[in-house]
Coordinates of C-alpha atoms in Angstrom, one line a residue:
M867 CA 85.4 108.4 86.3
S868 CA 87.8 110.5 84.2
R869 CA 86.9 111.1 80.6
R870 CA 88.3 108.5 78.1
P871 CA 88.7 108.8 74.4
R872 CA 85.6 107.7 72.5
A873 CA 87.6 105.1 70.7
L874 CA 88.5 103.4 73.9
L875 CA 85.0 103.4 75.2
A876 CA 83.9 101.9 71.9
G877 CA 86.6 99.2 72.2
A878 CA 88.4 100.3 69.1
A879 CA 90.9 97.9 67.7
L880 CA 94.6 98.0 67.6
S881 CA 96.3 96.4 64.6
T882 CA 99.7 94.8 64.8
A883 CA 101.4 94.0 61.5
V884 CA 104.6 92.2 60.7
A885 CA 106.5 93.1 57.5
T886 CA 109.9 92.4 56.0
T887 CA 112.6 94.9 55.2
V888 CA 116.4 95.0 54.7
L889 CA 118.6 97.2 56.6
A890 CA 120.8 99.7 54.9
P891 CA 123.9 98.0 53.6
T892 CA 126.7 97.7 56.2
P893 CA 130.0 95.8 56.0
A894 CA 128.2 92.8 57.5
S895 CA 125.2 93.0 55.2
A896 CA 126.4 94.5 51.9
G897 CA 124.9 92.8 49.0
I898 CA 122.4 90.8 51.1
V899 CA 118.8 91.0 50.0
A900 CA 115.6 89.5 51.4
P901 CA 115.0 85.9 50.6
P902 CA 113.4 85.5 47.1
D903 CA 110.9 82.9 48.4
K904 CA 107.8 83.6 50.6
I905 CA 108.2 83.9 54.4
V906 CA 105.3 82.1 56.1
I907 CA 104.3 83.3 59.5
E908 CA 102.0 81.2 61.8
I909 CA 100.6 82.2 65.2
A910 CA 101.2 79.5 67.7
T911 CA 99.7 81.2 70.8
V912 CA 98.4 84.7 71.9
N913 CA 98.3 85.0 75.7
G914 CA 98.2 87.7 78.4
S915 CA 96.1 89.9 80.5
G916 CA 96.1 92.5 77.7
C917 CA 94.8 90.0 75.2
P918 CA 92.5 87.6 77.1
Q919 CA 90.5 85.0 75.2
G920 CA 87.9 86.6 72.9
T921 CA 89.6 90.0 72.9
A922 CA 92.3 89.4 70.3
A923 CA 91.8 88.2 66.8
V924 CA 94.7 87.1 64.5
A925 CA 94.7 87.3 60.7
V926 CA 97.5 86.2 58.4
A927 CA 97.9 88.1 55.1
P928 CA 96.9 86.3 52.0
D929 CA 100.6 86.1 50.8
N930 CA 101.7 84.8 54.2
T931 CA 104.3 87.4 54.7
A932 CA 102.5 89.4 57.4
F933 CA 100.0 89.1 60.2
T934 CA 97.6 91.3 62.1
V935 CA 96.5 91.1 65.7
T936 CA 93.4 93.1 66.5
Y937 CA 93.0 94.0 70.3
S938 CA 89.8 95.2 72.0
D939 CA 90.9 95.4 75.6
Y940 CA 94.6 96.3 75.9
L941 CA 94.4 98.9 78.7
A942 CA 96.3 99.4 81.9
Q943 CA 94.8 101.8 84.5
V944 CA 94.8 102.9 88.1
G945 CA 92.4 104.9 90.1
V946 CA 88.6 105.3 89.9
G947 CA 86.9 102.3 88.3
A948 CA 90.2 100.2 88.1
K949 CA 90.8 96.8 89.7
P950 CA 93.9 96.3 91.8
T951 CA 95.4 94.1 89.0
D952 CA 94.6 96.6 86.2
F953 CA 97.9 98.6 86.7
R954 CA 99.7 96.1 84.4
K955 CA 98.7 94.4 81.2
N956 CA 100.7 92.3 78.9
C957 CA 100.4 90.2 75.7
Q958 CA 102.8 87.6 74.4
L959 CA 102.8 86.5 70.8
N960 CA 104.4 83.2 70.0
L961 CA 105.2 83.0 66.3
I962 CA 106.3 80.2 64.0
V963 CA 108.2 81.8 61.2
H964 CA 109.2 79.6 58.2
V965 CA 112.3 81.0 56.6
P966 CA 113.6 79.9 53.2
G967 CA 116.7 77.8 53.3
G968 CA 120.0 79.6 53.7
F969 CA 118.6 82.7 55.4
T970 CA 118.1 83.9 59.0
Y971 CA 116.2 86.9 60.3
A972 CA 116.0 89.3 63.3
V973 CA 113.6 92.0 64.3
A974 CA 115.4 95.3 63.3
S975 CA 112.7 97.8 64.6
A976 CA 109.2 98.0 65.9
D977 CA 106.8 101.0 66.0
Y978 CA 104.3 101.1 68.8
R979 CA 101.4 103.6 69.2
G980 CA 98.5 104.1 71.5
Y981 CA 96.7 106.6 73.7
A982 CA 97.4 107.7 77.4
K983 CA 95.7 110.0 79.9
L984 CA 97.9 110.4 82.9
E985 CA 97.0 112.7 85.8
R986 CA 99.8 115.0 87.2
G987 CA 102.2 112.9 89.2
A988 CA 101.1 109.6 87.5
T989 CA 103.5 107.6 85.3
A990 CA 103.3 104.9 82.6
V991 CA 105.7 102.7 80.7
Q992 CA 105.4 100.7 77.5
K993 CA 107.8 97.7 77.3
A994 CA 108.6 95.0 74.7
S995 CA 111.0 92.1 74.5
Y996 CA 111.9 89.8 71.7
Y997 CA 113.5 86.4 72.0
F998 CA 113.7 83.0 70.3
Q999 CA 112.5 79.9 72.1
G1000 CA 115.4 78.2 73.9
S1001 CA 117.8 81.1 73.3
P1002 CA 119.4 83.1 76.3
D1003 CA 119.6 86.2 74.1
T1004 CA 116.8 88.7 74.5
A1005 CA 116.3 92.2 73.0
Q1006 CA 114.2 94.6 75.0
A1007 CA 113.3 98.2 75.2
S1008 CA 111.0 100.5 77.3
H1009 CA 109.5 103.9 76.9
P1010 CA 108.3 105.9 80.0
Y1011 CA 105.6 108.6 80.1
R1012 CA 104.8 111.1 82.8
G1013 CA 101.7 113.0 83.6
P1014 CA 100.0 115.4 83.1
Y1015 CA 99.5 113.7 79.6
D1016 CA 96.4 113.4 77.5
N1017 CA 97.3 112.4 74.0
N1018 CA 98.4 109.8 71.5
W1019 CA 101.8 108.3 72.1
Q1020 CA 104.3 106.6 69.8
A1021 CA 107.5 104.6 70.6
T1022 CA 110.1 103.0 68.4
D1023 CA 112.4 100.2 69.2
Q1024 CA 115.5 100.4 67.0
T1025 CA 118.3 97.8 67.1
D1026 CA 121.8 98.3 65.6
W1027 CA 123.0 95.7 63.2
G1028 CA 125.7 94.4 65.5
Q1029 CA 123.2 94.0 68.4
L1030 CA 120.5 92.1 66.5
V1031 CA 119.3 88.8 68.0
W1032 CA 119.3 86.4 65.0
A1033 CA 117.3 83.2 64.6
P1034 CA 119.5 80.1 64.8
C1035 CA 120.5 78.9 61.3
G1036 CA 119.3 75.4 60.5
A1037 CA 117.0 75.2 63.5
K1038 CA 113.3 75.9 63.9
R1039 CA 112.7 78.1 67.0
N1040 CA 109.5 79.9 67.8
F1041 CA 109.8 83.7 68.1
N1042 CA 108.3 85.5 71.0
I1043 CA 107.2 89.1 71.2
N1044 CA 106.1 90.1 74.7
T1045 CA 104.6 93.6 75.1
E1046 CA 103.6 95.2 78.4
L1047 CA 101.7 98.3 79.5
R1048 CA 102.1 99.6 83.1
V1049 CA 100.8 102.6 84.9
S1050 CA 101.4 104.0 88.4
A1051 CA 99.3 106.6 90.3
G1052 CA 102.6 108.1 91.7
T1053 CA 101.7 111.4 93.6
S1054 CA 98.2 111.6 92.0
D1055 CA 95.1 110.8 94.0
P1056 CA 93.7 107.4 92.8
T1057 CA 90.6 107.8 94.9
K1058 CA 89.5 110.8 92.8
T1059 CA 91.2 110.3 89.4
N1060 CA 91.8 107.7 86.8
S1061 CA 95.1 107.3 84.8
F1062 CA 95.5 104.9 81.9
I1063 CA 97.7 103.9 79.0
A1064 CA 96.4 101.8 76.1
M1065 CA 97.5 100.3 72.8
D1066 CA 94.9 102.3 71.1
S1067 CA 94.1 105.8 69.8
T1068 CA 91.3 108.3 69.4
D1069 CA 90.7 107.3 65.8
G1070 CA 91.1 103.6 66.3
D1071 CA 93.5 103.3 63.3
I1072 CA 96.8 102.5 64.9
K1073 CA 99.2 99.9 63.8
T1074 CA 102.4 98.4 65.3
V1075 CA 104.8 97.3 62.5
Y1076 CA 107.6 94.9 63.1
R1077 CA 110.4 95.1 60.5
L1078 CA 112.6 92.1 59.9
A1079 CA 116.3 92.2 58.9
W1080 CA 117.8 89.3 56.8
K1081 CA 121.2 87.8 56.3
E1082 CA 122.6 84.6 54.7
C1083 CA 123.6 81.7 56.9
P1084 CA 127.1 80.3 56.7
K1085 CA 127.5 77.8 53.9

């Protein structure tokens, strides 16, 4: 089998953190600041082939304003040693976010990092989508990679203020973040090589940070 980074062989963890921020003032947000009260985030469910039971641990920050998800098996691969279903992995986080009265929020940006080793001719993609339960509005982004590639990768999803998907004011809706890793052998020879992409890195110290934008609800 092709060589893999030591951190992957050791099952090094990926940390996912959620934090709050305020976008630079715009005509729609001038004078708006983050809510003065605490934002409480609860994890409703964690599901997916990239985070099966026992391979993802969730911890909420002491001040309840952030959370961390630690993965140990978020890896998509094709070729030698891979199962037919290993080419695609995903993980869906279902969050309950308690927002102080009078405010609403949206995900303004997210930074993703990991490691990939792609043979010449192989390709991979990292995708993410964000939506509120019961809402038809979905924000999504994807980042492709092409072999030969053997290095850390980093991707950022950035949403303009006018395109943000906001939580409904006055209604409690769970927020979903669905990430996906997918790899294709392409023109490479999967009988002799192995290509993979993972939410991980060689040093095992990688974090995905979700930044929230805030605005006041109509009176």
